[in-house]
Coordinates of C-alpha atoms in Angstrom, one line a residue:
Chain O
X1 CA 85.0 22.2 59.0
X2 CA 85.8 24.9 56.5
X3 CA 84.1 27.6 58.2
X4 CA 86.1 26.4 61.6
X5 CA 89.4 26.7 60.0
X6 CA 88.7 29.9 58.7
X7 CA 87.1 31.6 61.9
X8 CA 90.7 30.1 63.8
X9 CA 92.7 31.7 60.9
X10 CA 91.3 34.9 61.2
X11 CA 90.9 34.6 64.8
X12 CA 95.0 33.9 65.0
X13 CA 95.8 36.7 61.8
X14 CA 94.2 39.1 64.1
X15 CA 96.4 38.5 66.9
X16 CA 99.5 39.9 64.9
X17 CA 96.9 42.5 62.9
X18 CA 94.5 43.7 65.9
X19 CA 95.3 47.9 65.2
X20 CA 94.9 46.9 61.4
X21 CA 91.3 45.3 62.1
X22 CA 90.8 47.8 64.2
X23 CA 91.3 50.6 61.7
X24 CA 89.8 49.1 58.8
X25 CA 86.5 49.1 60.9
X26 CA 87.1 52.6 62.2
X27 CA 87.6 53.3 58.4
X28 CA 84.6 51.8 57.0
X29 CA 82.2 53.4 59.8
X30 CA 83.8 56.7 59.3
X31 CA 82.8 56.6 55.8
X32 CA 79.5 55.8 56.2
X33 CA 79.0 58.4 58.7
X34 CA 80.6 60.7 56.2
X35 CA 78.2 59.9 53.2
X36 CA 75.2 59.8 55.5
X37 CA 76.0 63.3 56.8
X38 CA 76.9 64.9 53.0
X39 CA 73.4 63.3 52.0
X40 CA 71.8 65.3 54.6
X41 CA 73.4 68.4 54.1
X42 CA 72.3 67.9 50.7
X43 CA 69.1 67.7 52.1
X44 CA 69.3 71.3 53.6
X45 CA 70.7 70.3 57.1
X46 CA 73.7 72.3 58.4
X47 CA 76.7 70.6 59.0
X48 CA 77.0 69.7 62.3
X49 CA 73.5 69.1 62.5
X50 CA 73.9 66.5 59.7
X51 CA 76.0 65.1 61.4
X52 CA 74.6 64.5 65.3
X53 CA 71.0 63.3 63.1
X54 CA 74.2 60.7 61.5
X55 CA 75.4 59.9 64.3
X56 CA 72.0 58.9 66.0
X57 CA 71.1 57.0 63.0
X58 CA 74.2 55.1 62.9
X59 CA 74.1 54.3 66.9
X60 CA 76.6 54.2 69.2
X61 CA 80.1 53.9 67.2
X62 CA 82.4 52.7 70.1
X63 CA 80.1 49.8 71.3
X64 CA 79.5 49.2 67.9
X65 CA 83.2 49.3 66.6
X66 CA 83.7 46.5 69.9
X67 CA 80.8 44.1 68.4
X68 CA 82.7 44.2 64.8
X69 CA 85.7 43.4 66.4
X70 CA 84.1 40.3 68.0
X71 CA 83.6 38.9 65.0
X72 CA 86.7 39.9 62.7
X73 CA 89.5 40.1 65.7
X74 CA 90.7 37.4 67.4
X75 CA 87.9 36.7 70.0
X76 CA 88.7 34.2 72.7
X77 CA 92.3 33.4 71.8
X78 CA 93.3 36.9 72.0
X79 CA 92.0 36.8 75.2
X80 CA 93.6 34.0 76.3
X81 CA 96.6 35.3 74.7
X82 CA 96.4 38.5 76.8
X83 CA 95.6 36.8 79.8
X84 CA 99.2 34.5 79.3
X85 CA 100.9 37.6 78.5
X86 CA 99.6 39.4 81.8
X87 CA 100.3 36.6 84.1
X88 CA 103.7 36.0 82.5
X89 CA 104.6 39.4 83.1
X90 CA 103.0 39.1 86.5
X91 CA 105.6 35.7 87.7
X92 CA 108.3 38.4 86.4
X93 CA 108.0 40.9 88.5
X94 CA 106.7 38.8 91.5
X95 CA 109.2 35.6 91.7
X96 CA 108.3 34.3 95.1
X97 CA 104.9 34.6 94.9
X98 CA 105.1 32.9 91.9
X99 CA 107.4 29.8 92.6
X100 CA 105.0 29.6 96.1
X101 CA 102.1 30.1 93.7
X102 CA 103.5 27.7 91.0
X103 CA 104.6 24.9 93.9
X104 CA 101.2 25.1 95.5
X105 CA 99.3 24.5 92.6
X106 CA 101.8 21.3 92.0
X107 CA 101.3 19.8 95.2
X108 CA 97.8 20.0 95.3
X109 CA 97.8 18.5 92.0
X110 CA 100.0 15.8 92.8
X111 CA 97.5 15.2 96.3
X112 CA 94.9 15.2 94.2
X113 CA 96.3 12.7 91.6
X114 CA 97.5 10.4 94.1
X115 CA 94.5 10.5 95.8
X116 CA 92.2 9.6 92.8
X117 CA 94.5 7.2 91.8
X118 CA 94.0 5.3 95.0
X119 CA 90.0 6.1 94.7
X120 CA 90.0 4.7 91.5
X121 CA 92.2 1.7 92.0
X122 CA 90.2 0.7 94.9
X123 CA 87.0 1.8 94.7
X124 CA 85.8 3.2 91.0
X125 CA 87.9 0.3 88.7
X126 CA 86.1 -2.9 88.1
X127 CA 88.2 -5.7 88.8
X128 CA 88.7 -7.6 85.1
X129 CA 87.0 -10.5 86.9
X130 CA 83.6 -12.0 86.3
X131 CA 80.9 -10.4 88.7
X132 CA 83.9 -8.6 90.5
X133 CA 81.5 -7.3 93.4
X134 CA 81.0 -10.3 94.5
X135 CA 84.6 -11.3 95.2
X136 CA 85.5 -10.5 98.8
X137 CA 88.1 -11.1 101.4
X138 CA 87.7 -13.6 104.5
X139 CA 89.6 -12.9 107.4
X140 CA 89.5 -15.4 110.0
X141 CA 90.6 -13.6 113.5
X142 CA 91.1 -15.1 116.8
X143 CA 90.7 -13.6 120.5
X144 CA 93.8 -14.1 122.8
X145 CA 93.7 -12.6 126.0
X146 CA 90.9 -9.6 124.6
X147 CA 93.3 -9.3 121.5
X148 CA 92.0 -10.0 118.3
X149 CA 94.5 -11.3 115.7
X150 CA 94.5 -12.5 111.9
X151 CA 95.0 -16.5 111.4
X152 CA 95.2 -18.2 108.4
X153 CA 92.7 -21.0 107.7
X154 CA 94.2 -24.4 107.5
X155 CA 93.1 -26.7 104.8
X156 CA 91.0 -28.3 107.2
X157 CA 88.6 -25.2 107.7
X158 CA 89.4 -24.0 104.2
X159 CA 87.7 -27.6 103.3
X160 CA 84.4 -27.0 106.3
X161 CA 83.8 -23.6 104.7
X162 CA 83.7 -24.8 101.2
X163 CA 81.6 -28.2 102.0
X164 CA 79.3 -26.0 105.1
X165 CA 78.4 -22.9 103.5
X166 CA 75.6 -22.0 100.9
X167 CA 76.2 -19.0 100.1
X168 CA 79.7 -18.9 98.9
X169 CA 80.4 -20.4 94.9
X170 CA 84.4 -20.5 95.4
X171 CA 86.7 -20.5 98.2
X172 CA 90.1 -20.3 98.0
X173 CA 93.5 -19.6 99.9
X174 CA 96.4 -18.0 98.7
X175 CA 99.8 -16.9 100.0
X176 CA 102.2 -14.5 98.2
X177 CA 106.5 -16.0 98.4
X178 CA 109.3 -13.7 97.9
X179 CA 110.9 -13.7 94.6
X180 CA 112.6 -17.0 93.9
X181 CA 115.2 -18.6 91.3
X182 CA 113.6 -20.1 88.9
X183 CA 115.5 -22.9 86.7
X184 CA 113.8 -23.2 83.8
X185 CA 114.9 -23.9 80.6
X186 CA 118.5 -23.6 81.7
X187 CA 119.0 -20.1 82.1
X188 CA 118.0 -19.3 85.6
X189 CA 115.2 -16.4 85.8
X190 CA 113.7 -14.6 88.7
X191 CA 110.1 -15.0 88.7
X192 CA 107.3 -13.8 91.3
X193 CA 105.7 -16.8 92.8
X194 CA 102.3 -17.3 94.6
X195 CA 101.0 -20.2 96.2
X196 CA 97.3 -20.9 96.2
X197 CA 95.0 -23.8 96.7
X198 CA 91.8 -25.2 94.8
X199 CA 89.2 -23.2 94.6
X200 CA 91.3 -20.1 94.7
X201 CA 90.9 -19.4 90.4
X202 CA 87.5 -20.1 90.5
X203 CA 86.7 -17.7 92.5
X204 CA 88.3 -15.2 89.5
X205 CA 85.9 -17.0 86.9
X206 CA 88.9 -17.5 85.0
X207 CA 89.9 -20.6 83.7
X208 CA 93.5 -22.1 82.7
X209 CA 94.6 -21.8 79.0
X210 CA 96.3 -24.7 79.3
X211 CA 96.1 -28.1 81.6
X212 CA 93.8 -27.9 84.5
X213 CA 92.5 -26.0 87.4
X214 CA 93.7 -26.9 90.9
X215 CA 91.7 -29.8 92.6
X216 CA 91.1 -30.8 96.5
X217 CA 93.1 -33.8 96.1
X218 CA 96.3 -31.5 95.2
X219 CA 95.9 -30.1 98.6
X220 CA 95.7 -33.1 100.4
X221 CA 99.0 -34.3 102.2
X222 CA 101.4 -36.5 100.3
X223 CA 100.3 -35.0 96.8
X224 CA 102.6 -34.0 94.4
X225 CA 103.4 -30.1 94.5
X226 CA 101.2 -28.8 91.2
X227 CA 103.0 -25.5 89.7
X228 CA 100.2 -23.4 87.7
X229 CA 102.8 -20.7 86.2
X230 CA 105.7 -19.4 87.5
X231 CA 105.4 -15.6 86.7
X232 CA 108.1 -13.7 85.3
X233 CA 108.7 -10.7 87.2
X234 CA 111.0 -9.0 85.0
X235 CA 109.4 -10.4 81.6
X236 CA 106.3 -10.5 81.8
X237 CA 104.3 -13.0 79.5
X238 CA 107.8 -14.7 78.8
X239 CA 105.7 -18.2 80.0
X240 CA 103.4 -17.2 77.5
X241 CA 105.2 -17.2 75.2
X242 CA 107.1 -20.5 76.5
X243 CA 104.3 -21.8 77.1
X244 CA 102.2 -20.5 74.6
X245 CA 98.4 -22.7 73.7
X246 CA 99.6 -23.7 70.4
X247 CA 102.4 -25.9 72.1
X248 CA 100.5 -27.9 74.6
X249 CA 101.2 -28.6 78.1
X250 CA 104.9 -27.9 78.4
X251 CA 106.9 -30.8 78.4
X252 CA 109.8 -28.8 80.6
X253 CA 109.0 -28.5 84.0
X254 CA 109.3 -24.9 85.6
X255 CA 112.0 -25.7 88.6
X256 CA 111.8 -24.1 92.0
X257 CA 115.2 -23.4 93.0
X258 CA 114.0 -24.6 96.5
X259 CA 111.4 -27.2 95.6
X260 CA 111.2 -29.9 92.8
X261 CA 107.6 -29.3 90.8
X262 CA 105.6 -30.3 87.7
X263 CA 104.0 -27.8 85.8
X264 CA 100.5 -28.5 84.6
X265 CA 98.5 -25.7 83.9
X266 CA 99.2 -21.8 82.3
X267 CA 96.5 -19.1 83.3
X268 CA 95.4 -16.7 80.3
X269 CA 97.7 -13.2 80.0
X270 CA 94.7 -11.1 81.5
X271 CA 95.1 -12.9 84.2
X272 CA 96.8 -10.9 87.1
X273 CA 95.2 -10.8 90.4
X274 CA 94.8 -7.2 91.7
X275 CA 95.9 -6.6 95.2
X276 CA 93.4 -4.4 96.6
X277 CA 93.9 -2.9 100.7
X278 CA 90.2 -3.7 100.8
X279 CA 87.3 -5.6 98.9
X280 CA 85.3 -3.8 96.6
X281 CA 82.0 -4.9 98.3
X282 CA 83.0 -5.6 101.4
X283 CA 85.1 -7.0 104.3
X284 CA 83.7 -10.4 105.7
X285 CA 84.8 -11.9 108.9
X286 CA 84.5 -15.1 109.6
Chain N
X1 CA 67.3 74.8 60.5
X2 CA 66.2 71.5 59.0
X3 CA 63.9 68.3 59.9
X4 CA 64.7 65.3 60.9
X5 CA 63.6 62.7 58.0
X6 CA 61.6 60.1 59.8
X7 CA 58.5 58.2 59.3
X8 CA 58.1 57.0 63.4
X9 CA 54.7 56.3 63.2
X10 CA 55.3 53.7 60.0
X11 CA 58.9 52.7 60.9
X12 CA 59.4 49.3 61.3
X13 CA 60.8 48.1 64.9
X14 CA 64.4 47.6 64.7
X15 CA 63.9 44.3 66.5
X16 CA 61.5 42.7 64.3
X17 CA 63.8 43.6 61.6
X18 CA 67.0 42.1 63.5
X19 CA 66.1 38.4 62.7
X20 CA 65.7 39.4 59.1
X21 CA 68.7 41.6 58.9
X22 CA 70.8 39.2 57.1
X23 CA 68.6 38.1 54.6
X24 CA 67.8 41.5 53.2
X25 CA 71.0 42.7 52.9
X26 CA 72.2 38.9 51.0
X27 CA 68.8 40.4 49.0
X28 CA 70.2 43.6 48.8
X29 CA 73.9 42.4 47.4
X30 CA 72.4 40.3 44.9
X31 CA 72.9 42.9 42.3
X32 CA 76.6 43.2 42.5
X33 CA 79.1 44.1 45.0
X34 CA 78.1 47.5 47.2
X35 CA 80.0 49.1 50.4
X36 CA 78.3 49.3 53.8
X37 CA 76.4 52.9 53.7
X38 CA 75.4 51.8 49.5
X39 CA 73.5 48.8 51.3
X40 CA 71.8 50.5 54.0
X41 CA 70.6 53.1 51.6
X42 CA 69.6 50.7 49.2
X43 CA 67.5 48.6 52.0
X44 CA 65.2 52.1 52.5
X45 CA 65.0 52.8 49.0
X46 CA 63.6 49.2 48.3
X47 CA 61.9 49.3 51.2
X48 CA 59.9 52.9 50.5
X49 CA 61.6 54.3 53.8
X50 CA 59.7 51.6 56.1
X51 CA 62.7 49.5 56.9
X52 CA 65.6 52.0 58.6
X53 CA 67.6 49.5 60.6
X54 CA 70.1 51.2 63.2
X55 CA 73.1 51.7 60.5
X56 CA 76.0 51.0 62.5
X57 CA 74.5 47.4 63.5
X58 CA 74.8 46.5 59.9
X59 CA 78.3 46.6 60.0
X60 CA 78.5 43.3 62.6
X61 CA 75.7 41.8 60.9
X62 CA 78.5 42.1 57.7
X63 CA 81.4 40.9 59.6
X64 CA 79.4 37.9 60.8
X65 CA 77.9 36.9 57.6
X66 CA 81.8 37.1 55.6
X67 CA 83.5 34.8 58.7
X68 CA 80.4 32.1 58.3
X69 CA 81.0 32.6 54.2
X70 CA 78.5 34.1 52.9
X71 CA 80.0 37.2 51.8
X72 CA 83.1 38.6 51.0
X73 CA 84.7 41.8 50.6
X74 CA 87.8 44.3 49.7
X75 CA 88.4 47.3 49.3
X76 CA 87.8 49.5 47.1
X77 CA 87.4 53.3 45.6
X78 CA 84.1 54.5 45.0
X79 CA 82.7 57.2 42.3
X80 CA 83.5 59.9 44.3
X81 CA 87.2 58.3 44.9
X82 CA 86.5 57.6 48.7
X83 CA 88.0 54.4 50.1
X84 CA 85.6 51.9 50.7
X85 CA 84.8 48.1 51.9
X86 CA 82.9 46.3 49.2
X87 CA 81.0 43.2 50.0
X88 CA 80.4 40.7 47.5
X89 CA 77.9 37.7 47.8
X90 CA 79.3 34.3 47.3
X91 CA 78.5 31.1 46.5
X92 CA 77.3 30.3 49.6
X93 CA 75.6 33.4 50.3
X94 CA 73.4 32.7 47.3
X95 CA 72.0 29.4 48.8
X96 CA 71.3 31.0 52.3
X97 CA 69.3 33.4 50.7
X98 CA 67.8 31.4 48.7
X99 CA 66.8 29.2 51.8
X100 CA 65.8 31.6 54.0
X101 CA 63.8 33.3 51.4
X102 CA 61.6 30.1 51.1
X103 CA 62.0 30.4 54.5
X104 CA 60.1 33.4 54.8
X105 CA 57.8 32.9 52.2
X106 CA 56.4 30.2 54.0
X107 CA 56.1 31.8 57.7
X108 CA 54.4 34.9 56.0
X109 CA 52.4 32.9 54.2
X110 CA 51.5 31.1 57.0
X111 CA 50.7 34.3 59.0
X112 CA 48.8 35.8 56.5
X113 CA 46.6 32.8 56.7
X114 CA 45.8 33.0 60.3
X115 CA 45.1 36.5 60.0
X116 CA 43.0 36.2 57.2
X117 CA 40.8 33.3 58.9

């Protein structure tokens, strides 16, 4: 770690220092070269041949001054530095170019961005769900008149599915509601609302932190309306914390502005169902 | 007109000498502080003339070994009251060499075995 803080030191000193460094090394090979020829004069060579038998023996000075400055200049940040400086100067004497350059390079980021966001969200992203590739959409479609349409089940067929097939663990129906009133403990709130019957958590793997899960005879006509958690829109994991595990099954009931209700069960704060434009392994029509 | 002072035919190849380059010059220093041309002198003297590097690549070899620690250097005057870079082992520079002197010791040895078998 020492070493590294040196090397960026010297590699950022030498950004302020580079005809210093680059003197100091020029210096110091110029002497050698000096001493090496005086030593062979003293040897008996004349002058200028002491000094091309120095300068062979020494190598080549340029390519040699380049490698020292490698090491004791600044190295890649300089560079990089030059490289900034040139394209700076560059955007300043070419302004179009550069704003078309500079908005190019934006919206292809931004595509780009978007676009992975989407791939990710749909696609790369586990759901936080229990065995999330197995969770898939059923679409039930009908054919009028050669043209196919989307139906929702009833609870009728919602009940044949669950009962007939054997290779389904959960089945479950949900629909989304507009935002609603909520009266709650007095002070009205907004909260999203989403209506669901049995089977529909299970098929999540998550279970309620407080009360129960939904059960067939809730769907069944004449039951009493069952409200699992009215979810705050605009504070989020309020209900928690009104109807937090600690204080049991809450005693106020959540009030529909449209419908009377009785709250019974509060799903964990993990819990948020994803919408997703299409199942992760798959689209099953039934 | 004079000769060129050379020994080619006993010379050692610079690139056998280039992995060892940095040890014999922490060798070299480990008499007190000397400047560039003072160390590649000193190299031929102790080396009878066998080991002539190409000077000019000691200098990198220098720079690299005082950015890693191992030496490090100012500058200074010398007898004849030239300006000069002095290079000075440190602490660290000690241990290297003392490392890669066992180093060596060992792969010679080792070599000397399987030639002598």
């Amino acid at each position: 770690m020492a070493s590294l803080f040196r090397t960026l030191h010297r590699r950022l000193r030498a950004l302020w220092r580079r005809d210093v460094i680059t003197d100091e090394i020029t210096d110091e090979m110029v002497f050698h070269l000096d001493q090496r020829t005086e030593a062979l004069e003293r040897q008996g060579l004349s002058r200028s041949e002491a000094r091309r038998v120095a300068m062979r023996r020494f190598g080549n000075v340029a390519r040699l001054r380049d490698e020292g400055y490698e090491v004791r200049g600044g190295g890649f940040i300089e560079t990089v530095w030059q490289d900034v400086r040139f394209a700076l100067h560059l955007m300043q004497r070419r302004r179009a170019f550069s704003i078309a350059a500079v908005l190019t390079l934006a919206l292809g980021i931004g595509l780009t961005t978007a676009l992975l966001s989407v791939v990710d969200a749909a696609w790369l992203r586990p759901l936080p769900f229990p065995n999330p590739d197995r969770i898939m959409t059923v679409v039930l479609t009908t054919d009028e008149r050669g043209e196919e349409r989307r139906v929702p089940p009833s609870q009728t067929e919602l009940r044949l599915l669950r009962r007939a097939s054997q290779v389904v663990a959960a089945i479950g129906e949900w629909h989304g509601w507009p935002q609603r009133q909520v009266l709650d403990t007095g002070e009205p709130e907004r909260a999203k609302v989403l209506q669901m019957s049995e089977g529909y958590v299970e098929v999540y793997g998550v279970a309620p932190i407080l009360g129960r899960t939904l059960m067939e005879s809730d769907g069944r006509a004449g039951a009493r309306p069952v409200h699992r958690r009215a979810n705050a829109a605009t504070r989020r994991g309020d209900n928690h914390r009104r109807w937090r595990p600690s204080a049991g099954v809450p005693s106020q009931r959540p009030n529909l502005a449209a419908e009377g209700d009785n709250a019974r069960t509060c799903r964990p704060a993990r819990f948020r169902r994803r919408r997703v434009s299409a199942p992760p392994a798959g689209h099953q029509r039934a | 007109m004079g000769g060129v002072v050379a020994k080619a035919a006993t010379r050692t190849n610079s690139d056998q000498l280039h992995g060892t380059l940095d040890m014999l010059v922490l060798k070299t220093l480990q008499n007190g502080p000397m400047h560039g041309y003072a160390i590649a002198v000193r190299l031929e003297q102790l080396s009878s003339e066998v080991l002539q590097v190409e000077e000019g690549s000691l200098y990198p070899a220098l720079y690299r070994m005082e950015a890693r620690g191992a030496l490090s250097s100012e500058w200074g005057v010398t007898d004849t009251g030239r300006r000069a870079r002095f290079y000075k082992l440190t602490r660290a520079g000690k241990t290297q060499l003392a490392d890669e002197t066992a180093s060596w010791v060992r792969l010679t040895a080792a070599v000397q075995d399987v030639l002598g078998a």
